[in-house]
Amino acid sequence: MTTLRIILWDIDGTLLESGGAGVTAIVRTARELHGQELSLAELDYRGRTDSLIVRQIFTRFQIPWSEENLTRFRNRYLQYLQEEISRSSGRVYPGVERLLSAIQERAGWRQGLLTGNFERGARIKLAHFGLERFFSFGAFGDRWECRNELARSAMQLLRERWGEELSARQVFLIGDTPHDVLCAQAIGAYSIAVATGGYSLAELAGCRPTMLLPDLEQFEPLLALVEGRS
Ligand SMILES: [Mg+2]
């Protein structure tokens, strides 16, 4: 019997870059709804969930935190994201589509998302770049501000789907920031760090991922890792 293996993907900086569409959409939303000019330098967004980014903006501008304000911000952001991405100069990183296809073809391997994006934001980005077809499940940043909590909820979702006996040692997280590595470690999963999103190899090495790659063009070692461990 083939052992089930689950590969969970981060989106921004790992699969693709949105050409600044996400950040621009946030800046436009803050300006329109709250009359605030955010500078990009103020936003510590890499590896953060969308909910946490909105929380940081609300704190910064002393906007009351409520479901209503969050929903309003999210809806407008998603509308702007759709607009911005259609004129963005983003791209899918080299090797990504080949790797997604290779994983999809393996018996017993499943791939999903573990991303800080709002679910609808994730779908907008993936659909724009034609990657949506690879992902049928995922854990998203709508409810979770903390990536470790998000990872724990992903693990719960996986066990609901594939059974309580599913071990974190069957789970592999691919991401581009220390937050991705740390949240894999928090649930006992393997972590594959890829230096395409702005963090250097040295910075990523510092948090001791299971595997560290400069990019996903040469992905054989990654397949070997997933194949060999469970
Ligand atoms: Mg990322």
PDB file of C-alpha atoms and ligand atoms in Angstrom:
ATOM      1  CA  MET A   1       0.000   0.000   0.000  1.00  0.00           C
ATOM      2  CA  THR A   2       1.304   3.443  -0.817  1.00  0.00           C
ATOM      3  CA  THR A   3       1.757   5.755   2.126  1.00  0.00           C
ATOM      4  CA  LEU A   4      -0.195   8.964   1.900  1.00  0.00           C
ATOM      5  CA  ARG A   5       1.937  12.076   1.652  1.00  0.00           C
ATOM      6  CA  ILE A   6       0.608  15.601   1.920  1.00  0.00           C
ATOM      7  CA  ILE A   7       2.408  18.582   0.438  1.00  0.00           C
ATOM      8  CA  LEU A   8       1.179  21.983   1.616  1.00  0.00           C
ATOM      9  CA  TRP A   9       2.105  25.094  -0.303  1.00  0.00           C
ATOM     10  CA  ASP A  10       2.562  28.695   0.659  1.00  0.00           C
ATOM     11  CA  ILE A  11       1.583  31.030  -2.212  1.00  0.00           C
ATOM     12  CA  ASP A  12       3.354  34.409  -2.262  1.00  0.00           C
ATOM     13  CA  GLY A  13       7.094  34.186  -2.743  1.00  0.00           C
ATOM     14  CA  THR A  14       6.858  30.418  -3.161  1.00  0.00           C
ATOM     15  CA  LEU A  15       4.544  29.629  -6.096  1.00  0.00           C
ATOM     16  CA  LEU A  16       4.331  33.094  -7.522  1.00  0.00           C
ATOM     17  CA  GLU A  17       4.842  36.784  -7.095  1.00  0.00           C
ATOM     18  CA  SER A  18       1.789  38.923  -7.628  1.00  0.00           C
ATOM     19  CA  GLY A  19       3.813  41.876  -8.916  1.00  0.00           C
ATOM     20  CA  GLY A  20       2.829  43.967  -5.906  1.00  0.00           C
ATOM     21  CA  ALA A  21      -0.898  43.472  -6.559  1.00  0.00           C
ATOM     22  CA  GLY A  22      -1.608  42.328  -2.994  1.00  0.00           C
ATOM     23  CA  VAL A  23       0.220  45.203  -1.338  1.00  0.00           C
ATOM     24  CA  THR A  24      -1.220  47.791  -3.719  1.00  0.00           C
ATOM     25  CA  ALA A  25      -4.722  46.474  -3.029  1.00  0.00           C
ATOM     26  CA  ILE A  26      -4.151  46.824   0.732  1.00  0.00           C
ATOM     27  CA  VAL A  27      -2.832  50.356   0.371  1.00  0.00           C
ATOM     28  CA  ARG A  28      -5.823  51.344  -1.785  1.00  0.00           C
ATOM     29  CA  THR A  29      -8.238  49.826   0.718  1.00  0.00           C
ATOM     30  CA  ALA A  30      -6.708  51.639   3.695  1.00  0.00           C
ATOM     31  CA  ARG A  31      -6.828  54.888   1.758  1.00  0.00           C
ATOM     32  CA  GLU A  32     -10.415  54.514   0.626  1.00  0.00           C
ATOM     33  CA  LEU A  33     -12.032  53.141   3.768  1.00  0.00           C
ATOM     34  CA  HIS A  34      -9.992  54.883   6.418  1.00  0.00           C
ATOM     35  CA  GLY A  35      -8.384  57.834   4.641  1.00  0.00           C
ATOM     36  CA  GLN A  36      -4.935  56.595   5.656  1.00  0.00           C
ATOM     37  CA  GLU A  37      -1.784  56.614   3.562  1.00  0.00           C
ATOM     38  CA  LEU A  38       0.146  53.461   4.292  1.00  0.00           C
ATOM     39  CA  SER A  39       3.723  53.323   3.187  1.00  0.00           C
ATOM     40  CA  LEU A  40       4.943  49.946   2.015  1.00  0.00           C
ATOM     41  CA  ALA A  41       7.805  50.055   4.491  1.00  0.00           C
ATOM     42  CA  GLU A  42       5.267  50.108   7.321  1.00  0.00           C
ATOM     43  CA  LEU A  43       3.776  46.799   6.298  1.00  0.00           C
ATOM     44  CA  ASP A  44       5.579  43.758   7.643  1.00  0.00           C
ATOM     45  CA  TYR A  45       3.636  41.392   5.470  1.00  0.00           C
ATOM     46  CA  ARG A  46       5.997  38.588   4.433  1.00  0.00           C
ATOM     47  CA  GLY A  47       4.885  35.300   5.903  1.00  0.00           C
ATOM     48  CA  ARG A  48       2.029  36.994   7.795  1.00  0.00           C
ATOM     49  CA  THR A  49      -1.617  36.088   7.495  1.00  0.00           C
ATOM     50  CA  ASP A  50      -3.961  38.592   5.872  1.00  0.00           C
ATOM     51  CA  SER A  51      -5.936  38.811   9.114  1.00  0.00           C
ATOM     52  CA  LEU A  52      -2.785  39.807  11.000  1.00  0.00           C
ATOM     53  CA  ILE A  53      -1.849  42.391   8.362  1.00  0.00           C
ATOM     54  CA  VAL A  54      -5.291  43.981   8.718  1.00  0.00           C
ATOM     55  CA  ARG A  55      -4.937  43.848  12.512  1.00  0.00           C
ATOM     56  CA  GLN A  56      -1.574  45.689  12.227  1.00  0.00           C
ATOM     57  CA  ILE A  57      -3.163  48.358  10.033  1.00  0.00           C
ATOM     58  CA  PHE A  58      -6.091  48.818  12.421  1.00  0.00           C
ATOM     59  CA  THR A  59      -3.715  49.121  15.372  1.00  0.00           C
ATOM     60  CA  ARG A  60      -1.480  51.555  13.533  1.00  0.00           C
ATOM     61  CA  PHE A  61      -4.394  53.861  12.674  1.00  0.00           C
ATOM     62  CA  GLN A  62      -6.441  53.205  15.810  1.00  0.00           C
ATOM     63  CA  ILE A  63      -9.319  51.718  13.886  1.00  0.00           C
ATOM     64  CA  PRO A  64     -11.617  49.691  16.158  1.00  0.00           C
ATOM     65  CA  TRP A  65     -11.224  45.945  15.675  1.00  0.00           C
ATOM     66  CA  SER A  66     -14.598  44.397  14.866  1.00  0.00           C
ATOM     67  CA  GLU A  67     -15.953  41.679  12.597  1.00  0.00           C
ATOM     68  CA  GLU A  68     -17.779  44.371  10.695  1.00  0.00           C
ATOM     69  CA  ASN A  69     -14.666  46.465  10.043  1.00  0.00           C
ATOM     70  CA  LEU A  70     -12.651  43.386   9.120  1.00  0.00           C
ATOM     71  CA  THR A  71     -15.326  42.168   6.691  1.00  0.00           C
ATOM     72  CA  ARG A  72     -15.594  45.584   5.098  1.00  0.00           C
ATOM     73  CA  PHE A  73     -11.820  45.799   4.708  1.00  0.00           C
ATOM     74  CA  ARG A  74     -11.585  42.262   3.329  1.00  0.00           C
ATOM     75  CA  ASN A  75     -14.334  42.725   0.766  1.00  0.00           C
ATOM     76  CA  ARG A  76     -12.893  45.921  -0.600  1.00  0.00           C
ATOM     77  CA  TYR A  77      -9.377  44.473  -0.591  1.00  0.00           C
ATOM     78  CA  LEU A  78     -10.555  41.447  -2.615  1.00  0.00           C
ATOM     79  CA  GLN A  79     -12.219  43.701  -5.145  1.00  0.00           C
ATOM     80  CA  TYR A  80      -9.029  45.744  -5.552  1.00  0.00           C
ATOM     81  CA  LEU A  81      -6.888  42.614  -5.629  1.00  0.00           C
ATOM     82  CA  GLN A  82      -8.860  41.347  -8.618  1.00  0.00           C
ATOM     83  CA  GLU A  83      -8.327  44.670 -10.394  1.00  0.00           C
ATOM     84  CA  GLU A  84      -4.660  44.982  -9.505  1.00  0.00           C
ATOM     85  CA  ILE A  85      -3.713  41.441 -10.415  1.00  0.00           C
ATOM     86  CA  SER A  86      -5.198  41.759 -13.874  1.00  0.00           C
ATOM     87  CA  ARG A  87      -2.748  44.572 -14.613  1.00  0.00           C
ATOM     88  CA  SER A  88       0.162  43.322 -12.551  1.00  0.00           C
ATOM     89  CA  SER A  89       3.479  42.136 -13.888  1.00  0.00           C
ATOM     90  CA  GLY A  90       3.569  39.124 -11.617  1.00  0.00           C
ATOM     91  CA  ARG A  91       4.748  35.668 -12.535  1.00  0.00           C
ATOM     92  CA  VAL A  92       4.883  32.034 -11.538  1.00  0.00           C
ATOM     93  CA  TYR A  93       8.407  31.068 -10.497  1.00  0.00           C
ATOM     94  CA  PRO A  94      10.477  28.788 -12.732  1.00  0.00           C
ATOM     95  CA  GLY A  95       9.964  25.085 -12.098  1.00  0.00           C
ATOM     96  CA  VAL A  96       6.734  25.524 -10.143  1.00  0.00           C
ATOM     97  CA  GLU A  97       4.290  24.187 -12.727  1.00  0.00           C
ATOM     98  CA  ARG A  98       6.494  21.205 -13.518  1.00  0.00           C
ATOM     99  CA  LEU A  99       6.799  20.403  -9.818  1.00  0.00           C
ATOM    100  CA  LEU A 100       3.048  20.765  -9.235  1.00  0.00           C
ATOM    101  CA  SER A 101       2.419  18.387 -12.149  1.00  0.00           C
ATOM    102  CA  ALA A 102       5.035  15.917 -10.900  1.00  0.00           C
ATOM    103  CA  ILE A 103       3.441  15.826  -7.439  1.00  0.00           C
ATOM    104  CA  GLN A 104      -0.031  15.461  -8.905  1.00  0.00           C
ATOM    105  CA  GLU A 105       1.061  12.387 -10.850  1.00  0.00           C
ATOM    106  CA  ARG A 106       2.444  10.516  -7.860  1.00  0.00           C
ATOM    107  CA  ALA A 107       0.187   7.832  -6.404  1.00  0.00           C
ATOM    108  CA  GLY A 108      -0.804   8.634  -2.843  1.00  0.00           C
ATOM    109  CA  TRP A 109       0.507  12.198  -2.890  1.00  0.00           C
ATOM    110  CA  ARG A 110      -1.879  15.080  -2.291  1.00  0.00           C
ATOM    111  CA  GLN A 111      -1.191  18.790  -2.448  1.00  0.00           C
ATOM    112  CA  GLY A 112      -3.025  21.664  -0.874  1.00  0.00           C
ATOM    113  CA  LEU A 113      -2.483  25.182   0.409  1.00  0.00           C
ATOM    114  CA  LEU A 114      -1.279  26.512   3.708  1.00  0.00           C
ATOM    115  CA  THR A 115      -1.381  30.219   3.151  1.00  0.00           C
ATOM    116  CA  GLY A 116      -1.908  33.431   5.054  1.00  0.00           C
ATOM    117  CA  ASN A 117      -4.061  34.709   2.196  1.00  0.00           C
ATOM    118  CA  PHE A 118      -7.785  35.144   2.697  1.00  0.00           C
ATOM    119  CA  GLU A 119      -9.302  32.133   0.927  1.00  0.00           C
ATOM    120  CA  ARG A 120     -10.850  34.232  -1.807  1.00  0.00           C
ATOM    121  CA  GLY A 121      -7.605  36.183  -2.251  1.00  0.00           C
ATOM    122  CA  ALA A 122      -5.731  32.912  -2.689  1.00  0.00           C
ATOM    123  CA  ARG A 123      -8.228  31.796  -5.332  1.00  0.00           C
ATOM    124  CA  ILE A 124      -7.950  35.123  -7.174  1.00  0.00           C
ATOM    125  CA  LYS A 125      -4.147  34.874  -7.344  1.00  0.00           C
ATOM    126  CA  LEU A 126      -4.075  31.199  -8.342  1.00  0.00           C
ATOM    127  CA  ALA A 127      -6.818  31.583 -10.943  1.00  0.00           C
ATOM    128  CA  HIS A 128      -5.019  34.523 -12.513  1.00  0.00           C
ATOM    129  CA  PHE A 129      -1.888  32.438 -13.013  1.00  0.00           C
ATOM    130  CA  GLY A 130      -3.723  29.246 -14.002  1.00  0.00           C
ATOM    131  CA  LEU A 131      -2.660  27.265 -10.940  1.00  0.00           C
ATOM    132  CA  GLU A 132      -6.048  26.770  -9.288  1.00  0.00           C
ATOM    133  CA  ARG A 133      -6.531  23.317 -10.800  1.00  0.00           C
ATOM    134  CA  PHE A 134      -3.724  21.871  -8.666  1.00  0.00           C
ATOM    135  CA  PHE A 135      -5.399  22.591  -5.328  1.00  0.00           C
ATOM    136  CA  SER A 136      -8.617  21.141  -3.990  1.00  0.00           C
ATOM    137  CA  PHE A 137      -8.121  21.945  -0.294  1.00  0.00           C
ATOM    138  CA  GLY A 138      -6.282  24.322   1.960  1.00  0.00           C
ATOM    139  CA  ALA A 139      -5.996  26.281   5.175  1.00  0.00           C
ATOM    140  CA  PHE A 140      -6.293  30.032   4.816  1.00  0.00           C
ATOM    141  CA  GLY A 141      -5.668  33.235   6.756  1.00  0.00           C
ATOM    142  CA  ASP A 142      -9.283  34.324   7.197  1.00  0.00           C
ATOM    143  CA  ARG A 143      -9.639  33.109  10.757  1.00  0.00           C
ATOM    144  CA  TRP A 144      -6.065  32.882  11.954  1.00  0.00           C
ATOM    145  CA  GLU A 145      -3.672  35.683  12.724  1.00  0.00           C
ATOM    146  CA  CYS A 146      -0.904  33.387  13.835  1.00  0.00           C
ATOM    147  CA  ARG A 147       0.671  31.104  11.273  1.00  0.00           C
ATOM    148  CA  ASN A 148       1.363  28.391  13.848  1.00  0.00           C
ATOM    149  CA  GLU A 149      -2.351  28.307  14.698  1.00  0.00           C
ATOM    150  CA  LEU A 150      -3.090  28.184  10.993  1.00  0.00           C
ATOM    151  CA  ALA A 151      -0.796  25.161  10.655  1.00  0.00           C
ATOM    152  CA  ARG A 152      -2.513  23.439  13.564  1.00  0.00           C
ATOM    153  CA  SER A 153      -5.903  24.005  11.956  1.00  0.00           C
ATOM    154  CA  ALA A 154      -4.513  22.625   8.689  1.00  0.00           C
ATOM    155  CA  MET A 155      -3.400  19.469  10.501  1.00  0.00           C
ATOM    156  CA  GLN A 156      -6.888  19.118  11.965  1.00  0.00           C
ATOM    157  CA  LEU A 157      -8.412  19.531   8.520  1.00  0.00           C
ATOM    158  CA  LEU A 158      -6.092  16.850   7.109  1.00  0.00           C
ATOM    159  CA  ARG A 159      -7.069  14.410   9.857  1.00  0.00           C
ATOM    160  CA  GLU A 160     -10.768  15.051   9.256  1.00  0.00           C
ATOM    161  CA  ARG A 161     -10.172  14.233   5.630  1.00  0.00           C
ATOM    162  CA  TRP A 162      -7.712  11.341   5.814  1.00  0.00           C
ATOM    163  CA  GLY A 163      -8.173   9.941   9.291  1.00  0.00           C
ATOM    164  CA  GLU A 164      -6.916  10.538  12.815  1.00  0.00           C
ATOM    165  CA  GLU A 165      -3.925   8.257  12.292  1.00  0.00           C
ATOM    166  CA  LEU A 166      -2.396  10.698   9.797  1.00  0.00           C
ATOM    167  CA  SER A 167       0.997  11.686  11.180  1.00  0.00           C
ATOM    168  CA  ALA A 168       2.671  15.077  10.845  1.00  0.00           C
ATOM    169  CA  ARG A 169       5.631  13.065   9.499  1.00  0.00           C
ATOM    170  CA  GLN A 170       3.562  12.522   6.358  1.00  0.00           C
ATOM    171  CA  VAL A 171       3.211  16.276   5.871  1.00  0.00           C
ATOM    172  CA  PHE A 172       5.618  18.570   3.994  1.00  0.00           C
ATOM    173  CA  LEU A 173       5.348  22.355   3.968  1.00  0.00           C
ATOM    174  CA  ILE A 174       6.908  24.431   1.210  1.00  0.00           C
ATOM    175  CA  GLY A 175       7.396  28.140   1.895  1.00  0.00           C
ATOM    176  CA  ASP A 176       9.680  31.118   1.475  1.00  0.00           C
ATOM    177  CA  THR A 177       9.900  32.697   4.940  1.00  0.00           C
ATOM    178  CA  PRO A 178      11.080  31.759   8.437  1.00  0.00           C
ATOM    179  CA  HIS A 179       7.386  31.832   9.453  1.00  0.00           C
ATOM    180  CA  ASP A 180       6.704  28.916   7.098  1.00  0.00           C
ATOM    181  CA  VAL A 181       9.570  26.898   8.552  1.00  0.00           C
ATOM    182  CA  LEU A 182       8.593  27.671  12.136  1.00  0.00           C
ATOM    183  CA  CYS A 183       4.949  26.718  11.607  1.00  0.00           C
ATOM    184  CA  ALA A 184       6.030  23.381  10.065  1.00  0.00           C
ATOM    185  CA  GLN A 185       8.194  22.783  13.121  1.00  0.00           C
ATOM    186  CA  ALA A 186       5.291  23.749  15.389  1.00  0.00           C
ATOM    187  CA  ILE A 187       3.224  20.849  14.080  1.00  0.00           C
ATOM    188  CA  GLY A 188       6.131  18.414  13.614  1.00  0.00           C
ATOM    189  CA  ALA A 189       5.973  18.417   9.814  1.00  0.00           C
ATOM    190  CA  TYR A 190       8.877  18.562   7.376  1.00  0.00           C
ATOM    191  CA  SER A 191       9.771  21.989   6.008  1.00  0.00           C
ATOM    192  CA  ILE A 192      11.151  22.880   2.624  1.00  0.00           C
ATOM    193  CA  ALA A 193      12.339  26.469   2.434  1.00  0.00           C
ATOM    194  CA  VAL A 194      12.813  28.127  -0.926  1.00  0.00           C
ATOM    195  CA  ALA A 195      14.709  31.405  -1.304  1.00  0.00           C
ATOM    196  CA  THR A 196      12.599  32.939  -4.068  1.00  0.00           C
ATOM    197  CA  GLY A 197      10.557  35.317  -1.913  1.00  0.00           C
ATOM    198  CA  GLY A 198      13.157  37.757  -0.639  1.00  0.00           C
ATOM    199  CA  TYR A 199      14.693  35.915   2.306  1.00  0.00           C
ATOM    200  CA  SER A 200      18.237  34.789   1.582  1.00  0.00           C
ATOM    201  CA  LEU A 201      19.495  31.226   1.834  1.00  0.00           C
ATOM    202  CA  ALA A 202      21.508  32.243   4.914  1.00  0.00           C
ATOM    203  CA  GLU A 203      18.460  33.758   6.638  1.00  0.00           C
ATOM    204  CA  LEU A 204      16.372  30.676   5.926  1.00  0.00           C
ATOM    205  CA  ALA A 205      19.201  28.337   6.971  1.00  0.00           C
ATOM    206  CA  GLY A 206      19.139  30.046  10.349  1.00  0.00           C
ATOM    207  CA  CYS A 207      15.765  28.521  11.177  1.00  0.00           C
ATOM    208  CA  ARG A 208      16.905  25.024  10.203  1.00  0.00           C
ATOM    209  CA  PRO A 209      14.419  23.826   7.603  1.00  0.00           C
ATOM    210  CA  THR A 210      14.476  20.137   6.660  1.00  0.00           C
ATOM    211  CA  MET A 211      15.538  21.160   3.163  1.00  0.00           C
ATOM    212  CA  LEU A 212      16.666  24.466   1.712  1.00  0.00           C
ATOM    213  CA  LEU A 213      16.542  25.284  -2.005  1.00  0.00           C
ATOM    214  CA  PRO A 214      17.522  28.436  -3.920  1.00  0.00           C
ATOM    215  CA  ASP A 215      14.450  27.991  -6.157  1.00  0.00           C
ATOM    216  CA  LEU A 216      12.231  25.219  -7.510  1.00  0.00           C
ATOM    217  CA  GLU A 217      13.922  24.688 -10.853  1.00  0.00           C
ATOM    218  CA  GLN A 218      15.935  21.692  -9.628  1.00  0.00           C
ATOM    219  CA  PHE A 219      13.270  19.951  -7.599  1.00  0.00           C
ATOM    220  CA  GLU A 220      14.540  16.346  -7.680  1.00  0.00           C
ATOM    221  CA  PRO A 221      15.928  16.527  -4.116  1.00  0.00           C
ATOM    222  CA  LEU A 222      12.506  17.692  -2.931  1.00  0.00           C
ATOM    223  CA  LEU A 223      10.754  14.742  -4.580  1.00  0.00           C
ATOM    224  CA  ALA A 224      13.375  12.418  -3.091  1.00  0.00           C
ATOM    225  CA  LEU A 225      12.777  13.853   0.380  1.00  0.00           C
ATOM    226  CA  VAL A 226       9.019  13.381   0.161  1.00  0.00           C
ATOM    227  CA  GLU A 227       9.447   9.919  -1.336  1.00  0.00           C
ATOM    228  CA  GLY A 228      11.908   8.787   1.276  1.00  0.00           C
ATOM    229  CA  ARG A 229      10.287  10.029   4.461  1.00  0.00           C
ATOM    230  CA  SER A 230       7.038   9.162   6.102  1.00  0.00           C
TER     231      SER A 230
HETATM  232 MG    MG B   1       5.197  33.411   1.301  1.00  0.00          MG
END
